[in-house]
Short mmCIF file of C-alpha atoms in Angstrom, two decimals:
data_model
loop_
_atom_site.label_atom_id
_atom_site.label_comp_id
_atom_site.label_asym_id
_atom_site.label_seq_id
_atom_site.Cartn_x
_atom_site.Cartn_y
_atom_site.Cartn_z
CA MET J 1 -12.09 -27.63 1.79
CA ASN J 2 -13.00 -23.62 0.04
CA SER J 3 -11.09 -20.52 1.44
CA GLU J 4 -14.87 -19.11 3.62
CA HIS J 5 -14.72 -22.91 5.77
CA GLU J 6 -11.86 -22.97 6.30
CA LEU J 7 -11.49 -19.29 6.83
CA LYS J 8 -14.70 -20.02 9.74
CA GLN J 9 -13.22 -22.64 10.87
CA THR J 10 -9.89 -20.90 12.43
CA GLY J 11 -12.17 -18.54 13.73
CA THR J 12 -13.50 -21.20 15.51
CA VAL J 13 -10.02 -22.80 16.44
CA ILE J 14 -9.05 -19.01 17.48
CA THR J 15 -12.60 -18.93 19.70
CA ASP J 16 -12.19 -21.48 21.63
CA PHE J 17 -8.47 -21.73 22.36
CA PHE J 18 -8.91 -18.17 24.24
CA HIS J 19 -11.40 -19.86 26.24
CA THR J 20 -9.49 -22.41 27.08
CA ASN J 21 -6.73 -21.33 27.84
CA GLN J 22 -7.12 -17.54 29.57
CA GLN J 23 -6.35 -18.86 32.58
CA GLU J 24 -2.95 -20.28 31.59
CA MET J 25 -2.51 -17.17 29.19
CA SER J 26 -3.19 -14.23 31.50
CA THR J 27 -0.40 -14.62 33.88
CA ILE J 28 2.70 -14.66 31.14
CA VAL J 29 4.50 -11.12 31.69
CA ASP J 30 6.17 -10.97 28.51
CA ILE J 31 5.01 -10.71 25.74
CA ALA J 32 7.75 -12.90 24.05
CA GLN J 33 6.84 -15.41 25.83
CA LEU J 34 3.46 -15.02 25.12
CA GLN J 35 4.55 -15.93 21.95
CA LYS J 36 5.98 -18.53 22.16
CA PHE J 37 3.18 -20.49 24.29
CA LEU J 38 1.05 -19.15 21.31
CA SER J 39 2.59 -20.62 18.53
CA GLU J 40 3.16 -24.14 20.14
CA LYS J 41 -0.88 -24.10 21.38
CA LEU J 42 -1.70 -23.74 18.40
CA ALA J 43 1.16 -24.93 15.46
CA ASP J 44 -1.51 -28.38 16.72
CA SER J 45 -4.38 -27.46 14.14
CA ALA J 46 -1.69 -27.70 11.16
CA GLU J 47 -4.96 -27.27 8.70
CA GLN J 48 -5.00 -23.87 9.67
CA LYS J 49 -0.89 -23.33 9.69
CA ASP J 50 -0.79 -20.01 7.50
CA TYR J 51 -3.57 -17.91 9.16
CA LEU J 52 -3.16 -19.09 12.41
CA GLU J 53 0.40 -17.61 11.76
CA ASN J 54 -0.56 -14.15 11.14
CA PHE J 55 -3.03 -14.49 13.41
CA ASN J 56 -0.24 -14.86 16.58
CA GLU J 57 1.51 -11.68 13.98
CA VAL J 58 -1.18 -9.29 14.08
CA LEU J 59 -1.28 -9.98 18.19
CA LEU J 60 1.83 -9.66 18.60
CA ALA J 61 1.54 -6.20 17.35
CA LEU J 62 -1.82 -5.16 19.47
CA LEU J 63 0.79 -6.27 22.23
CA LYS J 64 3.58 -4.40 20.38
CA GLY J 65 1.08 -1.33 20.68
CA LYS J 66 1.06 -1.19 16.50
CA LEU J 67 -2.93 -0.96 16.30
CA SER J 68 -6.10 0.02 17.61
CA GLU J 69 -8.63 -1.67 19.84
CA GLU J 70 -11.35 -0.90 15.96
CA VAL J 71 -8.49 -2.11 13.64
CA PHE J 72 -7.59 -5.51 16.08
CA LEU J 73 -11.40 -5.81 15.81
CA PHE J 74 -12.03 -5.22 12.19
CA TYR J 75 -9.28 -7.95 11.34
CA LEU J 76 -10.71 -10.24 13.35
CA GLU J 77 -14.46 -10.46 12.25
CA ALA J 78 -13.18 -9.55 8.52
CA GLN J 79 -10.65 -12.67 8.15
CA PHE J 80 -12.20 -15.06 10.18
CA PHE J 81 -15.78 -14.45 9.23
CA LEU J 82 -16.47 -13.53 13.37
CA ASP J 83 -19.28 -12.03 15.21
CA GLU J 84 -18.76 -8.62 16.71
CA ALA J 85 -19.54 -10.13 20.23
CA ALA J 86 -16.84 -12.50 19.26
CA ALA J 87 -14.43 -10.02 17.69
CA LYS J 88 -14.84 -8.03 21.98
CA GLN J 89 -14.95 -11.18 23.51
CA ILE J 90 -11.52 -12.35 22.41
CA PHE J 91 -9.98 -8.55 22.89
CA THR J 92 -11.64 -8.50 26.67
CA HIS J 93 -9.33 -12.17 26.85
CA ILE J 94 -6.71 -10.32 25.24
CA THR J 95 -7.20 -6.99 27.92
CA ARG J 96 -6.76 -9.51 30.91
CA PHE J 97 -2.57 -10.47 30.07
CA GLN J 98 -0.37 -9.78 32.01
CA ALA J 99 1.77 -8.84 28.60
CA PHE J 100 -0.85 -6.62 27.73
CA LYS J 101 -0.49 -3.07 28.95
CA GLU J 102 -2.98 -0.46 28.83
CA ASN J 103 -1.13 2.34 27.77
CA SER J 104 -0.08 -0.06 24.07
CA LEU J 105 -3.60 1.86 23.04
CA HIS J 106 -3.22 4.60 21.77
CA ASP J 107 -5.64 7.31 22.85
CA ASN J 108 -6.95 8.99 19.70
CA LEU J 109 -6.28 11.60 18.76
CA THR J 110 -8.75 15.16 18.25
CA PHE J 111 -9.31 18.44 16.67
CA PRO J 112 -11.56 21.30 17.23
CA GLN J 113 -13.39 22.18 13.62
CA GLN J 114 -12.18 25.88 13.94
CA SER J 115 -8.64 24.79 14.74
CA ALA J 116 -8.35 22.01 11.91
CA PRO J 117 -6.36 22.55 8.55
CA LYS J 118 -7.78 21.20 6.13
CA VAL J 119 -6.88 17.55 4.22
CA ASN J 120 -8.61 17.02 0.23
CA VAL J 121 -8.89 13.12 -0.31
CA ILE J 122 -7.96 11.99 -4.25
CA ILE J 123 -9.55 9.41 -5.35
CA THR J 124 -9.42 8.25 -8.91
CA THR J 125 -11.70 5.39 -10.11
CA TYR J 126 -12.68 3.42 -13.17
CA ASN J 127 -14.61 0.88 -13.47
CA ARG J 128 -14.91 -0.14 -10.21
CA GLU J 129 -18.39 0.54 -8.66
CA ARG J 130 -18.00 -2.11 -6.72
CA PHE J 131 -15.03 -1.35 -4.28
CA LEU J 132 -16.01 2.21 -4.73
CA GLU J 133 -18.32 2.50 -2.34
CA GLN J 134 -16.16 0.62 0.70
CA VAL J 135 -13.19 3.51 -0.09
CA ILE J 136 -15.33 6.50 -0.09
CA ASP J 137 -16.91 5.33 2.97
CA SER J 138 -13.88 4.76 4.80
CA ILE J 139 -13.18 8.42 4.35
CA LEU J 140 -16.39 9.31 5.54
CA LYS J 141 -16.34 7.89 8.77
CA GLN J 142 -12.91 9.51 9.46
CA ASP J 143 -13.14 11.74 12.69
CA TYR J 144 -11.33 14.32 11.74
CA PRO J 145 -13.39 17.37 11.60
CA ASN J 146 -11.92 18.84 7.91
CA ILE J 147 -12.31 16.81 5.00
CA GLU J 148 -13.10 16.97 1.16
CA LEU J 149 -13.25 14.32 -0.88
CA ILE J 150 -12.45 15.10 -4.24
CA ILE J 151 -13.72 11.64 -6.64
CA ILE J 152 -12.07 11.78 -10.25
CA ASP J 153 -13.77 9.40 -12.44
CA ASP J 154 -11.88 8.05 -15.81
CA ASN J 155 -14.69 7.96 -17.51
CA SER J 156 -16.24 4.65 -16.26
CA GLN J 157 -19.15 2.56 -18.69
CA ASP J 158 -20.07 0.24 -14.99
CA GLY J 159 -21.94 1.67 -12.39
CA THR J 160 -19.94 4.54 -10.48
CA SER J 161 -22.10 7.30 -11.87
CA SER J 162 -25.03 6.08 -10.50
CA LEU J 163 -23.70 4.99 -6.98
CA MET J 164 -22.41 8.71 -7.16
CA GLU J 165 -25.86 10.29 -7.65
CA LYS J 166 -27.59 7.91 -5.62
CA LYS J 167 -25.60 7.94 -2.42
CA TYR J 168 -23.08 10.85 -2.81
CA ALA J 169 -24.63 13.56 -4.50
CA SER J 170 -25.91 15.43 -0.77
CA THR J 171 -22.91 15.11 0.66
CA SER J 172 -21.50 19.12 0.99
CA ASN J 173 -17.71 17.38 1.32
CA VAL J 174 -17.58 15.28 -1.89
CA ILE J 175 -17.26 16.72 -5.04
CA TYR J 176 -17.51 13.81 -8.47
CA MET J 177 -15.42 14.46 -11.39
CA ARG J 178 -16.25 12.56 -14.84
CA ASN J 179 -13.88 12.75 -17.50
CA ASN J 180 -15.50 12.43 -21.82
CA LYS J 181 -12.46 9.84 -21.71
CA ASN J 182 -9.80 7.64 -20.33
CA GLU J 183 -6.96 9.66 -19.25
CA GLY J 184 -5.31 7.19 -17.03
CA PRO J 185 -4.93 7.28 -12.48
CA GLY J 186 -2.03 9.86 -13.39
CA THR J 187 -3.11 12.04 -15.42
CA ASN J 188 -6.25 11.93 -12.53
CA ARG J 189 -5.23 12.99 -9.54
CA LEU J 190 -3.13 15.73 -10.99
CA LYS J 191 -5.86 17.23 -12.93
CA ALA J 192 -7.75 16.59 -9.01
CA PHE J 193 -5.20 17.91 -7.64
CA VAL J 194 -4.68 21.49 -9.35
CA THR J 195 -9.13 21.81 -10.03
CA HIS J 196 -9.71 21.36 -6.14
CA ALA J 197 -7.04 20.87 -4.09
CA ASP J 198 -7.17 24.22 -1.69
CA GLY J 199 -5.67 22.06 1.69
CA GLU J 200 -2.61 22.03 3.73
CA TYR J 201 -3.23 18.85 3.88
CA ILE J 202 -3.15 15.83 -0.01
CA PHE J 203 -4.37 12.03 0.76
CA PHE J 204 -4.29 10.19 -2.61
CA LEU J 205 -5.95 7.02 -2.63
CA ASP J 206 -6.72 3.67 -5.50
CA ASP J 207 -10.10 3.23 -5.55
CA ASP J 208 -9.91 -0.52 -4.77
CA ASP J 209 -7.75 0.13 -1.30
CA TYR J 210 -9.42 1.55 2.02
CA LEU J 211 -8.62 3.33 5.63
CA ILE J 212 -10.46 0.96 8.57
CA ASP J 213 -8.18 3.51 11.60
CA SER J 214 -10.86 6.26 11.52
CA ASN J 215 -8.51 7.78 13.73
CA TYR J 216 -5.82 8.01 11.49
CA ILE J 217 -6.26 11.18 9.42
CA SER J 218 -6.82 12.90 12.92
CA LYS J 219 -2.83 11.06 14.11
CA ALA J 220 -1.13 11.33 9.77
CA VAL J 221 -2.31 15.50 10.49
CA HIS J 222 -1.03 15.75 14.38
CA PHE J 223 1.86 13.87 13.19
CA HIS J 224 2.41 16.83 11.06
CA GLU J 225 1.72 19.41 13.16
CA GLN J 226 4.84 17.81 15.08
CA HIS J 227 6.96 17.76 13.00
CA PRO J 228 7.12 20.88 10.24
CA GLU J 229 10.41 18.75 8.67
CA VAL J 230 8.68 15.92 6.74
CA SER J 231 6.91 16.06 3.30
CA PHE J 232 3.88 13.01 4.34
CA VAL J 233 3.62 10.78 6.61
CA ALA J 234 2.76 6.91 6.31
CA ALA J 235 2.44 3.60 8.11
CA ASN J 236 1.74 -0.10 8.14
CA VAL J 237 -1.54 -1.87 6.21
CA PHE J 238 -2.59 -5.11 5.62
CA LEU J 239 -2.31 -6.63 2.28
CA ASP J 240 -4.94 -8.14 1.60
CA LYS J 241 -4.65 -11.04 -1.04
CA THR J 242 -7.93 -11.78 -2.75
CA ASN J 243 -6.92 -14.76 -4.53
CA LYS J 244 -6.09 -16.38 -1.20
CA SER J 245 -8.69 -14.79 1.11
CA GLU J 246 -5.67 -13.91 3.57
CA LEU J 247 -5.39 -10.49 5.20
CA LYS J 248 -1.45 -10.81 5.53
CA LEU J 249 -0.34 -7.60 7.80
CA SER J 250 3.10 -5.40 5.95
CA ASP J 251 4.98 -3.81 8.55
CA LEU J 252 7.71 -1.17 7.05
CA LYS J 253 9.77 -1.59 10.01
CA LEU J 254 11.31 2.51 9.27
CA ASN J 255 12.19 4.71 12.19
CA THR J 256 9.33 7.64 13.21
CA ILE J 257 11.76 10.08 11.07
CA VAL J 258 14.31 8.99 8.13
CA LYS J 259 16.15 11.90 6.24
CA LYS J 260 15.17 12.55 2.76
CA TYR J 261 18.95 11.81 1.34
CA ASP J 262 19.08 8.79 3.43
CA TYR J 263 15.61 7.76 1.98
CA PHE J 264 15.81 8.85 -1.64
CA ILE J 265 19.37 7.24 -2.15
CA ASN J 266 18.81 3.76 -0.75
CA PHE J 267 14.63 4.27 -1.75
CA GLU J 268 12.73 0.15 -2.27
CA LYS J 269 16.55 -1.13 -1.08
CA LYS J 270 16.71 -3.21 2.58
CA GLY J 271 16.00 -1.52 5.15
CA TYR J 272 14.03 1.51 2.80
CA PRO J 273 10.99 0.03 1.57
CA LYS J 274 8.41 1.72 -0.46
CA PRO J 275 4.55 2.02 1.24
CA ALA J 276 2.03 0.36 -0.02
CA SER J 277 0.37 2.91 -2.91
CA THR J 278 0.23 6.23 -1.65
CA LEU J 279 -2.74 4.29 1.00
CA THR J 280 -1.94 5.29 4.23
CA THR J 281 -0.11 8.54 3.03
CA VAL J 282 -0.47 11.99 3.54
CA PHE J 283 1.86 14.83 1.42
CA LYS J 284 1.88 19.14 3.02
CA ARG J 285 0.83 20.80 -0.30
CA SER J 286 3.70 22.73 0.43
CA ALA J 287 6.07 19.67 -0.12
CA LEU J 288 4.09 18.88 -3.60
CA ILE J 289 4.42 22.55 -4.60
CA GLU J 290 7.92 23.16 -4.55
CA MET J 291 8.75 19.64 -5.47
CA ASP J 292 6.46 20.34 -8.65
CA ILE J 293 3.99 18.57 -9.64
CA VAL J 294 1.96 20.97 -11.77
CA ASN J 295 4.35 20.24 -14.36
CA MET J 296 5.02 16.38 -13.53
CA LYS J 297 3.78 14.76 -16.54
CA MET J 298 3.67 11.09 -14.01
CA VAL J 299 2.31 11.21 -10.86
CA ASN J 300 2.11 7.42 -9.85
CA ASP J 301 3.09 6.70 -6.74
CA SER J 302 7.28 6.10 -6.26
CA ALA J 303 7.69 9.64 -8.66
CA ILE J 304 5.33 11.95 -5.62
CA TYR J 305 7.52 9.97 -3.11
CA LEU J 306 11.30 10.67 -4.82
CA ARG J 307 10.14 14.51 -5.64
CA SER J 308 8.87 15.12 -1.77
CA LEU J 309 12.07 13.49 -1.17
CA LEU J 310 13.60 16.55 -2.54
CA VAL J 311 12.29 19.00 -0.66
CA GLY J 312 11.49 17.40 2.80
CA ASP J 313 12.30 14.28 5.48
CA ALA J 314 9.07 10.86 5.79
CA GLY J 315 7.42 10.66 8.55
CA PHE J 316 6.30 7.03 9.46
CA LEU J 317 3.88 6.02 12.30
CA ASP J 318 3.91 2.70 13.46
CA THR J 319 0.04 1.45 13.12
CA VAL J 320 -1.70 -0.37 10.94
CA ALA J 321 -3.76 2.14 9.12
CA GLY J 322 -5.62 0.77 5.57
CA VAL J 323 -6.19 -1.90 3.59
CA TYR J 324 -4.48 -3.05 0.52
CA ARG J 325 -5.94 -5.18 -2.51
CA ILE J 326 -3.59 -7.26 -4.56
CA HIS J 327 -5.38 -8.78 -7.26
CA GLY J 328 -5.17 -9.65 -11.04
CA ASN J 329 -6.39 -6.33 -12.02
CA ASN J 330 -4.41 -4.24 -9.98
CA ILE J 331 -2.99 -1.53 -12.16
CA THR J 332 0.63 -2.63 -11.20
CA PHE J 333 0.67 -6.54 -12.89
CA ASN J 334 -1.79 -4.31 -16.04
CA LEU J 335 1.16 -2.46 -17.55
CA LYS J 336 1.85 -1.06 -21.11
CA SER J 337 5.06 -0.41 -22.63
CA ASP J 338 4.62 2.80 -22.95
CA PHE J 339 3.93 4.08 -19.41
CA ILE J 340 6.62 2.48 -18.19
CA ILE J 341 8.55 4.71 -21.07
CA GLU J 342 6.73 7.90 -19.35
CA ASN J 343 7.97 5.58 -15.30
CA LEU J 344 11.60 5.70 -16.82
CA ASN J 345 11.38 9.14 -18.64
CA GLU J 346 10.40 11.14 -14.76
CA LYS J 347 12.86 9.38 -12.53
CA LYS J 348 15.79 10.42 -15.05
CA THR J 349 13.68 14.49 -15.08
CA ILE J 350 13.95 13.94 -10.72
CA LYS J 351 17.49 12.47 -11.15
CA ASN J 352 18.65 15.86 -13.16
CA MET J 353 16.39 17.45 -10.36
CA ALA J 354 18.30 15.63 -7.31
CA VAL J 355 21.54 16.97 -9.19
CA ASN J 356 20.76 20.44 -10.54
CA ASP J 357 18.44 21.99 -8.13
CA PHE J 358 18.86 19.56 -4.96
CA ASN J 359 23.01 19.61 -4.80
CA TYR J 360 22.41 15.67 -3.46
CA ASN J 361 25.36 13.87 -4.82
CA ALA J 362 25.74 13.28 -7.99
CA LYS J 363 27.92 9.47 -8.76
CA GLU J 364 25.17 8.35 -5.56
CA VAL J 365 22.38 9.85 -7.66
CA GLU J 366 23.72 8.56 -11.20
CA ASP J 367 24.43 4.12 -8.45
CA TRP J 368 20.49 5.01 -7.31
CA PHE J 369 19.05 5.86 -10.48
CA GLY J 370 20.80 2.59 -12.63
CA ASN J 371 19.14 0.94 -9.35
CA SER J 372 15.86 2.02 -10.50
CA VAL J 373 15.52 1.61 -14.06
CA TYR J 374 16.84 -2.25 -14.24
CA VAL J 375 14.42 -2.88 -10.99
CA THR J 376 11.33 -0.75 -13.20
CA VAL J 377 12.01 -2.35 -16.14
CA MET J 378 12.82 -6.22 -14.53
CA TYR J 379 9.57 -5.46 -13.10
CA PHE J 380 7.82 -4.94 -16.22
CA LEU J 381 9.49 -7.59 -17.86
CA LYS J 382 7.96 -10.32 -15.71
CA TYR J 383 4.84 -9.61 -14.53
CA SER J 384 3.73 -6.64 -17.90
CA ALA J 385 5.79 -7.38 -21.17
CA LYS J 386 3.38 -8.93 -24.00
CA ASN J 387 5.78 -9.02 -27.04
CA ALA J 388 9.34 -8.99 -28.04
CA ASN J 389 8.60 -5.30 -29.22
CA ASP J 390 8.39 -4.70 -25.09
CA TYR J 391 11.52 -5.72 -24.94
CA PHE J 392 13.13 -3.89 -27.46
CA VAL J 393 11.58 -1.23 -26.49
CA MET J 394 12.49 -1.75 -22.76
CA LEU J 395 16.13 -2.32 -24.01
CA ASN J 396 17.02 0.74 -26.32
CA TRP J 397 15.29 3.30 -23.92
CA THR J 398 18.02 1.20 -20.98
CA LYS J 399 21.09 2.12 -23.53
CA GLU J 400 19.69 5.84 -24.89
CA ASN J 401 19.13 7.13 -21.55
CA CYS J 402 21.33 4.41 -18.86
CA ARG J 403 24.28 2.92 -20.64
CA SER J 404 26.30 2.32 -17.06
CA ILE J 405 23.86 -1.02 -16.82
CA TYR J 406 22.44 -1.62 -20.46
CA LYS J 407 25.29 -4.72 -20.82
CA LYS J 408 23.55 -5.94 -17.83
CA MET J 409 19.72 -5.28 -19.07
CA ARG J 410 20.81 -7.52 -21.81
CA TYR J 411 22.07 -10.08 -20.29
CA ALA J 412 19.13 -10.62 -17.70
CA ALA J 413 16.51 -9.68 -20.18
CA LEU J 414 17.38 -12.72 -22.74
CA LYS J 415 17.79 -14.28 -19.33
CA PHE J 416 14.90 -13.88 -18.58
CA VAL J 417 13.17 -14.27 -22.37
CA ILE J 418 15.31 -17.77 -22.94
CA LYS J 419 13.41 -19.33 -19.43
CA ARG J 420 9.78 -18.17 -20.64
CA ARG J 421 10.23 -19.87 -23.85
CA LEU J 422 11.60 -23.01 -22.12
CA SER J 423 8.77 -22.88 -19.90
CA ARG J 424 6.27 -22.41 -23.00
CA LEU J 425 7.93 -24.88 -24.79
CA ARG J 426 6.77 -27.38 -22.23
CA ASN J 427 3.48 -26.48 -21.53
CA LEU J 428 2.61 -27.51 -25.14
CA GLY J 429 4.75 -30.54 -24.73
CA ARG J 430 2.95 -31.71 -21.62
CA LYS J 431 -0.29 -31.08 -23.39
CA ALA J 432 0.55 -32.93 -26.25
CA VAL J 433 0.94 -35.32 -23.89
CA VAL J 434 -1.97 -35.26 -22.32
CA GLN J 435 -4.20 -34.93 -25.88
CA LYS J 436 -2.55 -37.99 -27.65
CA SER J 437 -3.08 -40.51 -23.68
#
């Protein structure tokens, strides 16, 4: 059974379920009881088990006020191929539940044109015409009145330039830049920032992700205005697992304000996750300047977050704002060793800044640095390393720059290489047996 057919069947199961059980569900007052009822009743449909479990998570998020009506309708239509009328009917059923509270749906925030600070949205792109249009349109649909888009094209060889010329050339708040050679997303973010980004707030987007809450930038700017101590504001997303045709809710589960030192020292550890790329993250321009973005050699998401946490706290909106695609062409699965070395050197710079310029505790920062180096290198070895030279390059850098974890790294890398080679030998053995038979 193909995934589209299976998803459509799941949509039919959900639609029929709400129609059949509407009266019984409407009398349930407690959200936890309603969730239990749904899990038990829908569990009978084993074929669509994973999709139905995801639906229950999204419904619970709606009841708790973690996503808007617009986002919930998007989910139903995009995930289950429901038409607009069918999706709205399910939402109407839900609003009649006693467990549904009217105030759980946040009112849209509005900004008058004359008082709305400017937001620059920087989108780097390379050969992603089929995705680029969606992300640009998701920004143009935002109800915030003072947005300027800066699209920087890294010398794409597909139809990107034609798309920009035909569809967006006459759009007054869209700036299109095109490189004569490929320079990489980190360099391009900085180039776009230095050349055109003069707004009070900056939003970096990748070309394969997009927003689904048209009020999100208004919410983020309002949060900044209410909490001037934060460097950035981020939110939750759906993970689009394209190989499974699955939208999975990703909840950061972070407090509204996280103190800069706590988040920096514990960055990407349990309880302190990194937001999905910079998909939902609106940065304060003054914070980017203060953390010295113009002299960064690698403007990638982790580096921007870590530097920003030297100068301000982190803010989080407990709402679903966008879709982050996970597919085989994600940059994070196709990294080269020189890129990782640049990344590690940037983290070393951040370590020195934290201790020397911002008086962060030297021992705790060193521990953070060792953990960060270990995670970065092991991720590269697991997903992107191509040959023995990649391993030697990583180990040599670690020996020279982070000796405290060198032995641990060498042992882990050796163990990983052995496991990978054994796996290859087993696969070759299986192929030989098949060919022989």
